[in-house]
């Protein structure tokens, strides 16, 4: 005994020379005329009481059909081709039906063409009918189909079927519709990329730097239209190079020591990379033109935030991070590179801030490479008055400790937000600051705009480190590595003595920048 999809059957197992398998002895309902759904989906009841698939369909389970069980219905011979309302299917007319299939859905279409179009645009629509009563649509399956005979009036429905030819053609059209624009777009992008590579072709130098033509940099800066700043060295313009990457393009002025500064920048930044050193992307040396291409630092130089009105006020925590970061950059130059590199012009104007206020040392035009044995030393005056170590003035050999002195002055300016020179009643602010540090009154040195919002212990350490860095004799100054460890709190900082030669440094007059042979 078997109950299957609403039909009860009595089966017998047969195993002989001609047949092996289950054979039906009795079933109920025994005829499609007894049960409306006896024949299953897309199968119609014939006048003989048996089931037959409609045109374009075949039994879903032939074995069940051979046993006289038709409720599994029929399936399409050619699958429907419809996706997202786009279809290449067609319709075949069934005009010999007795009555309509079960569950029709009435729609508002007023013509047979509109009724067909509505069904075709809905992938789950399997048939439609249009007569005087209007448009009817069937979804998913057709059930309760009965073929009529010659003695009764026949009803008509249009049955959805797939088509090999149309399906293939439609598939090709669909693929071309999707792939075509992509292929065209890729070709256009390849052409643009090829043209761009030709127009912006660069030659790599030592695996680090790119050589640009003047025309490329003129195009990158839109004819040098967006000027970021100007100084004694030349002008800086904002530009965009391949990537796209925002860059700062420095065009050096034509003067006697321009080529020396140009070579110093290329030789120094072209060989090193550090998170606290501005990155040099490339350069242009074409005829008399000398240009340098750096990473773009959106927030400009430190001096604009310390000394200019209307700029954002740097918090104490940020000032301390800047001091430590600049110290690490100098420590890298002095102690970690193959050759000891002296920057020679550390000042707020040469400390740049990116969009996130990350800080980097810039402008290596006066930098000098020294051997690790310090067998060579500088005697050429270079730098900015107010940040120069005493040995520059006294004509003594210059070592990396000259950068330490400049760092100490910058650290005091970071703390106070005041220029070291020409500052109100204090002609040379570091002298005043050193005295206050020895008195234990460091809060009076903190930038008034911070309104006392700073860590007093960190402030005291920073002031002591600054005063150690500006000692007269370089022997008494810490290395940059030691200064960083002091600022980070890794080692204790003793109270420094007050230097005695500040006034002598100022005897040369107003602040200015020098790079001349002595």
XYZ file of C-alpha atoms in Angstrom:
518
model
C 0.000 0.000 0.000
C 1.342 3.486 -0.864
C 0.063 7.020 -0.270
C 1.731 9.473 -2.637
C 0.695 13.098 -3.231
C -2.997 12.449 -2.528
C -3.226 9.127 -4.382
C -3.532 5.759 -2.632
C -2.072 2.818 -4.557
C -1.741 -0.931 -4.046
C 1.475 -2.188 -5.640
C 2.898 -5.651 -6.224
C 6.564 -6.525 -6.639
C 7.193 -8.443 -9.856
C 10.462 -10.191 -10.626
C 10.453 -12.446 -13.669
C 12.226 -12.862 -16.965
C 10.402 -9.953 -18.605
C 9.942 -7.389 -15.827
C 11.337 -6.496 -12.425
C 9.751 -3.849 -10.213
C 6.542 -2.605 -8.613
C 3.365 -2.991 -10.612
C 0.096 -1.221 -9.685
C -2.878 -3.431 -8.824
C -5.287 -0.720 -7.690
C -5.279 3.041 -7.021
C -7.653 5.797 -5.943
C -8.493 8.107 -7.475
C -8.163 5.897 -10.502
C -8.998 8.503 -13.110
C -8.313 12.191 -13.704
C -12.063 12.637 -14.097
C -12.490 11.863 -10.395
C -9.860 14.306 -9.006
C -9.169 17.734 -10.424
C -5.431 17.606 -9.564
C -4.866 13.980 -10.485
C -2.639 14.861 -13.448
C -0.299 17.310 -11.700
C 1.235 20.518 -13.078
C 1.241 21.182 -16.850
C -0.549 17.896 -17.451
C -4.084 17.653 -18.857
C -6.817 15.089 -18.378
C -7.848 13.407 -21.630
C -11.284 12.110 -22.592
C -10.013 8.585 -21.822
C -9.400 9.525 -18.167
C -5.603 9.390 -18.449
C -3.068 12.224 -18.284
C -0.964 13.768 -21.039
C 1.616 16.546 -20.980
C 0.715 19.688 -22.897
C 2.840 20.728 -25.886
C 6.428 21.630 -24.957
C 6.403 19.555 -21.736
C 7.347 16.000 -20.730
C 6.773 13.846 -17.615
C 8.755 15.065 -14.613
C 9.155 11.498 -13.315
C 8.765 8.939 -16.139
C 8.979 6.002 -13.704
C 5.988 7.311 -11.737
C 4.042 7.804 -14.932
C 4.723 4.193 -15.975
C 3.196 3.109 -12.663
C 0.084 5.137 -13.493
C 0.857 7.904 -11.003
C 0.743 11.306 -12.698
C 0.656 13.758 -9.775
C 4.354 14.669 -10.268
C 3.177 16.454 -13.412
C 5.249 17.643 -16.346
C 8.315 19.844 -16.868
C 9.424 22.072 -19.717
C 11.419 20.500 -22.535
C 13.136 23.851 -23.123
C 13.632 25.911 -19.934
C 12.195 29.389 -19.776
C 14.695 32.162 -20.525
C 13.788 35.070 -18.281
C 15.847 37.174 -15.866
C 14.995 40.505 -14.248
C 12.005 40.940 -16.550
C 14.050 40.378 -19.744
C 12.886 37.303 -21.658
C 13.225 35.659 -25.064
C 10.358 33.213 -24.434
C 7.378 32.884 -26.762
C 3.784 31.657 -26.386
C 1.928 28.718 -27.924
C -1.858 28.673 -28.144
C -3.747 25.887 -26.343
C -7.194 26.056 -27.945
C -8.681 22.687 -27.037
C -9.201 23.079 -23.291
C -12.376 22.435 -21.384
C -12.619 25.341 -18.971
C -9.712 27.315 -17.549
C -6.854 26.109 -15.322
C -7.099 26.712 -11.569
C -6.194 30.000 -9.838
C -6.250 32.639 -12.603
C -5.273 36.221 -11.628
C -7.306 39.043 -13.176
C -5.339 42.091 -14.397
C -6.336 45.460 -15.846
C -4.768 45.166 -19.320
C -7.230 46.163 -22.038
C -5.747 44.447 -25.091
C -4.393 41.005 -25.886
C -0.992 42.532 -26.723
C -0.777 44.270 -23.342
C -1.824 41.075 -21.597
C 0.940 39.131 -23.368
C 3.534 41.826 -22.608
C 2.608 41.811 -18.922
C 3.001 38.051 -18.700
C 6.291 38.087 -20.630
C 7.764 40.743 -18.328
C 7.031 38.652 -15.212
C 9.306 35.637 -15.079
C 6.902 33.627 -12.897
C 4.009 34.039 -15.335
C 3.411 30.740 -17.191
C 0.305 31.538 -19.262
C -2.262 34.193 -20.049
C -5.723 34.392 -21.528
C -7.594 37.317 -23.020
C -11.287 37.293 -23.918
C -14.382 39.375 -23.341
C -13.951 39.003 -19.584
C -10.513 40.634 -19.742
C -6.918 39.568 -19.085
C -6.112 36.592 -16.874
C -2.624 35.459 -15.862
C -1.358 32.248 -14.266
C 1.762 32.115 -12.097
C 4.254 29.295 -11.417
C 2.188 26.246 -12.479
C -0.926 25.274 -14.421
C -3.239 22.843 -12.624
C -6.597 21.234 -13.396
C -6.156 21.194 -17.176
C -8.680 19.183 -19.189
C -8.634 18.578 -22.911
C -12.050 19.081 -24.473
C -13.821 17.059 -27.135
C -15.711 18.040 -30.221
C -19.097 18.325 -28.498
C -18.330 21.256 -26.156
C -17.062 24.806 -26.510
C -13.295 25.035 -26.104
C -11.433 27.695 -24.125
C -8.074 29.108 -25.121
C -4.948 30.089 -23.220
C -1.497 31.135 -24.429
C 1.172 28.947 -22.863
C 4.718 30.273 -22.252
C 7.479 28.158 -23.806
C 11.204 28.546 -24.363
C 12.819 28.629 -27.790
C 16.270 27.278 -28.699
C 16.905 29.817 -31.403
C 15.524 32.807 -29.581
C 17.057 31.733 -26.301
C 20.508 31.502 -27.826
C 20.097 34.771 -29.682
C 18.720 36.455 -26.595
C 21.524 35.036 -24.480
C 24.119 36.399 -26.881
C 22.383 39.763 -26.938
C 22.209 39.785 -23.151
C 25.892 38.881 -22.836
C 26.853 41.561 -25.351
C 24.666 44.049 -23.537
C 26.569 43.370 -20.309
C 30.067 42.650 -21.619
C 30.132 45.200 -24.444
C 30.274 48.369 -22.317
C 32.826 46.740 -20.006
C 35.124 45.869 -22.912
C 34.764 49.346 -24.400
C 35.415 50.920 -20.994
C 38.533 48.804 -20.468
C 39.854 49.742 -23.898
C 39.307 53.432 -23.165
C 41.043 53.096 -19.788
C 43.989 51.288 -21.383
C 44.364 54.018 -23.991
C 44.174 56.750 -21.337
C 46.663 54.893 -19.125
C 49.032 54.399 -22.063
C 48.852 58.074 -22.997
C 49.319 59.081 -19.363
C 52.349 56.831 -18.975
C 53.888 58.369 -22.070
C 53.219 61.895 -20.827
C 54.439 61.227 -17.287
C 57.249 58.769 -17.920
C 59.871 58.957 -15.188
C 63.350 57.570 -14.741
C 64.116 55.971 -11.376
C 67.328 56.981 -9.624
C 68.908 54.622 -7.078
C 65.543 52.892 -6.708
C 64.095 55.830 -4.740
C 63.645 59.017 -6.760
C 61.927 59.879 -10.014
C 63.283 62.319 -12.575
C 60.593 64.669 -13.902
C 60.694 66.969 -16.887
C 59.865 70.620 -16.421
C 56.810 70.173 -18.663
C 55.492 67.398 -16.423
C 55.816 69.530 -13.295
C 54.309 72.523 -15.044
C 51.298 70.360 -15.901
C 51.220 68.810 -12.411
C 51.047 72.263 -10.775
C 48.637 73.704 -13.369
C 51.271 76.137 -14.544
C 52.463 76.825 -10.979
C 49.143 78.434 -10.072
C 48.670 77.245 -6.458
C 51.503 78.765 -4.428
C 51.912 77.364 -0.918
C 54.734 79.623 0.205
C 57.866 81.517 -0.689
C 61.226 82.002 0.981
C 64.852 82.764 0.342
C 65.292 79.408 -1.390
C 62.432 79.903 -3.867
C 58.723 79.112 -4.086
C 56.617 76.039 -3.263
C 53.540 75.056 -5.287
C 50.882 72.421 -4.793
C 50.515 69.834 -7.543
C 49.292 66.351 -8.415
C 51.355 63.563 -9.978
C 50.577 59.987 -11.017
C 48.577 58.078 -8.463
C 46.996 60.600 -8.129
C 49.197 61.940 -5.351
C 49.215 65.472 -3.963
C 52.732 66.884 -3.892
C 54.596 70.055 -3.024
C 56.905 71.255 -5.802
C 59.766 73.501 -4.710
C 61.263 75.657 -7.465
C 64.696 76.878 -6.371
C 65.740 80.420 -7.151
C 68.772 81.063 -9.319
C 71.587 82.114 -7.015
C 75.161 81.089 -6.356
C 74.612 78.212 -3.947
C 71.419 76.863 -5.500
C 73.069 73.815 -7.056
C 74.785 72.983 -3.772
C 71.452 73.082 -1.924
C 69.796 71.076 -4.693
C 72.436 68.343 -4.515
C 72.247 68.290 -0.717
C 68.489 67.652 -0.792
C 68.714 64.937 -3.445
C 71.705 63.181 -1.884
C 70.211 63.280 1.612
C 66.495 62.547 1.196
C 67.109 60.360 -1.835
C 68.919 57.801 0.300
C 66.852 57.756 3.496
C 63.266 57.308 4.640
C 61.801 57.818 8.098
C 58.322 58.475 9.420
C 59.458 61.841 10.825
C 61.258 63.021 7.681
C 59.375 64.542 4.767
C 59.538 62.270 1.736
C 61.211 63.383 -1.481
C 59.471 61.804 -4.500
C 61.729 63.154 -7.225
C 63.353 66.148 -8.862
C 63.846 68.069 -12.085
C 67.232 69.257 -13.301
C 66.602 70.601 -16.772
C 68.802 73.358 -18.134
C 68.968 76.073 -15.491
C 65.836 74.857 -13.725
C 66.057 73.029 -10.391
C 62.861 71.659 -8.820
C 62.179 69.203 -6.004
C 58.981 67.154 -5.561
C 57.949 66.352 -1.964
C 54.974 64.761 -0.289
C 52.263 67.331 0.385
C 51.789 68.400 4.016
C 48.286 69.826 4.298
C 48.707 71.760 7.569
C 51.825 73.612 6.535
C 54.731 74.500 8.786
C 54.860 74.497 12.578
C 55.651 78.214 12.783
C 52.254 79.152 11.302
C 50.521 77.372 14.196
C 52.826 78.698 16.912
C 53.215 82.343 15.960
C 50.350 83.318 13.624
C 46.970 84.688 14.621
C 43.814 82.872 13.619
C 45.355 79.386 13.426
C 44.378 76.382 15.505
C 45.962 76.211 18.965
C 48.129 73.143 19.391
C 47.354 71.245 22.592
C 50.096 70.388 25.050
C 49.882 66.680 24.190
C 50.327 67.461 20.492
C 53.274 69.789 21.186
C 54.950 67.078 23.225
C 54.377 64.511 20.449
C 55.849 66.922 17.909
C 58.938 67.429 20.077
C 59.461 63.676 20.486
C 58.821 63.012 16.771
C 61.257 65.696 15.606
C 63.785 64.363 18.108
C 63.411 60.851 16.696
C 63.867 62.161 13.160
C 67.100 63.914 14.129
C 68.263 60.884 16.105
C 67.777 58.788 12.969
C 69.848 61.236 10.914
C 72.632 61.442 13.491
C 72.843 57.900 14.804
C 71.140 55.388 12.500
C 72.107 56.350 8.944
C 75.263 54.985 7.339
C 76.749 58.490 7.438
C 75.952 60.992 10.151
C 73.668 63.608 8.570
C 73.530 67.100 10.073
C 70.427 69.047 9.080
C 71.962 72.450 9.940
C 68.696 74.415 9.816
C 66.256 73.066 12.402
C 63.535 75.659 13.053
C 59.704 75.703 13.123
C 59.566 76.734 9.452
C 61.241 73.437 8.542
C 58.905 71.230 10.570
C 55.806 70.376 8.534
C 52.424 68.978 9.591
C 50.208 66.746 7.475
C 46.402 66.542 7.504
C 46.504 64.491 10.736
C 49.111 66.829 12.312
C 51.811 64.199 11.957
C 55.116 66.060 12.018
C 58.079 65.745 9.683
C 61.411 67.493 9.258
C 61.828 69.211 5.890
C 64.267 71.371 3.893
C 67.588 69.550 3.728
C 69.156 72.185 1.491
C 71.854 72.890 4.073
C 72.302 69.304 5.250
C 75.767 67.787 5.404
C 76.912 64.153 5.476
C 79.808 63.377 7.823
C 81.710 60.149 8.299
C 81.045 58.137 11.425
C 84.597 58.796 12.616
C 83.859 62.547 12.498
C 87.190 62.992 10.686
C 85.549 65.723 8.623
C 83.744 68.637 10.209
C 81.837 71.662 9.001
C 83.331 75.123 9.040
C 80.797 76.649 6.621
C 78.285 78.955 8.281
C 74.797 77.752 7.462
C 71.488 78.051 9.264
C 69.292 80.738 10.828
C 70.386 83.222 13.487
C 68.535 82.540 16.698
C 68.879 78.792 16.175
C 72.661 78.704 15.596
C 74.860 76.936 18.123
C 77.725 79.038 19.618
C 80.343 77.050 17.692
C 79.008 78.545 14.455
C 79.826 82.026 15.764
C 83.162 81.048 17.281
C 84.330 79.368 14.073
C 84.722 75.994 15.756
C 84.211 72.671 13.923
C 80.537 71.762 13.609
C 79.187 68.340 14.549
C 75.718 66.837 14.986
C 75.494 68.606 18.367
C 74.729 71.822 16.434
C 71.356 70.278 15.515
C 70.822 69.429 19.192
C 71.231 73.117 20.075
C 68.716 74.174 17.396
C 66.310 71.511 18.655
C 66.556 72.972 22.166
C 65.564 76.418 20.886
C 62.644 74.953 18.902
C 61.541 73.006 21.981
C 61.351 76.246 23.997
C 59.299 77.835 21.205
C 56.980 74.818 21.187
C 56.481 75.149 24.936
C 55.915 78.894 25.002
C 54.459 79.739 21.604
C 57.008 82.614 21.498
C 59.859 83.383 19.152
C 63.293 82.884 20.680
C 64.410 86.318 19.456
C 62.692 89.703 19.359
C 60.045 88.634 21.871
C 58.715 91.597 23.860
C 60.814 92.443 26.924
C 62.970 89.346 26.459
C 65.418 90.036 23.642
C 66.530 86.401 23.746
C 63.811 84.244 25.274
C 65.951 81.107 25.993
C 68.001 83.122 28.498
C 64.826 84.076 30.369
C 63.499 80.505 30.112
C 66.715 78.999 31.529
C 66.504 81.298 34.540
C 62.867 80.356 35.213
C 63.666 76.647 34.942
C 66.349 77.038 37.610
C 63.853 78.914 39.778
C 61.376 76.033 39.388
C 58.777 78.304 37.761
C 58.033 76.435 34.513
C 54.289 77.141 34.314
C 55.032 80.761 33.424
C 56.787 79.476 30.284
C 53.736 77.599 28.977
C 51.908 79.194 26.044
C 49.280 81.514 27.550
C 46.735 80.383 24.957
C 46.663 76.967 26.640
C 45.422 78.607 29.877
C 47.523 76.290 32.011
C 46.163 73.157 30.323
C 49.294 71.007 30.395
C 50.932 68.275 32.425
C 53.260 70.110 34.835
C 55.633 67.160 35.237
C 55.957 66.717 31.463
C 56.372 70.482 31.110
C 59.189 70.530 33.674
C 60.967 67.656 31.888
C 60.599 69.349 28.491
C 61.978 72.650 29.824
C 64.958 70.895 31.422
C 65.703 68.961 28.220
C 65.541 72.193 26.206
C 68.004 73.897 28.559
C 70.411 70.950 28.398
C 70.267 71.094 24.595
C 71.253 74.800 24.502
C 74.357 74.475 26.654
C 77.364 76.491 25.423
C 79.743 73.553 25.159
C 78.559 70.748 22.899
C 80.090 68.214 25.288
C 77.411 69.110 27.833
C 74.556 68.687 25.368
C 72.829 65.301 25.144
C 72.679 63.351 21.916
C 69.316 63.409 20.169
C 68.711 59.813 21.216
C 69.295 60.775 24.854
C 67.055 63.839 24.512
C 64.212 61.680 23.169
C 64.536 59.198 26.036
C 64.423 62.100 28.504
C 61.269 63.515 26.898
C 59.622 60.101 26.957
C 60.387 59.766 30.672
C 62.705 56.793 30.234
C 65.536 58.505 32.145
C 65.625 61.182 34.832
C 66.624 64.731 33.894
C 68.808 66.725 36.253
C 68.493 70.486 36.631
C 70.694 72.089 33.927
C 73.030 75.051 34.550
C 72.235 78.441 32.997
C 74.294 79.044 29.811
C 76.281 82.298 29.858
C 76.840 83.119 26.208
C 73.332 83.796 24.843
C 73.996 87.491 24.457
C 77.116 86.867 22.363
C 75.040 84.895 19.853
C 72.787 87.902 19.282
C 75.612 90.333 18.569
C 75.394 89.581 14.853
C 72.141 91.550 14.448
C 68.713 90.538 13.206
C 67.680 87.006 12.452
C 68.450 85.785 8.970
C 69.379 82.694 6.998
C 72.948 82.054 5.855
C 74.710 79.562 3.660
C 78.014 81.217 2.801
C 81.597 80.130 2.944
C 83.596 81.634 5.822
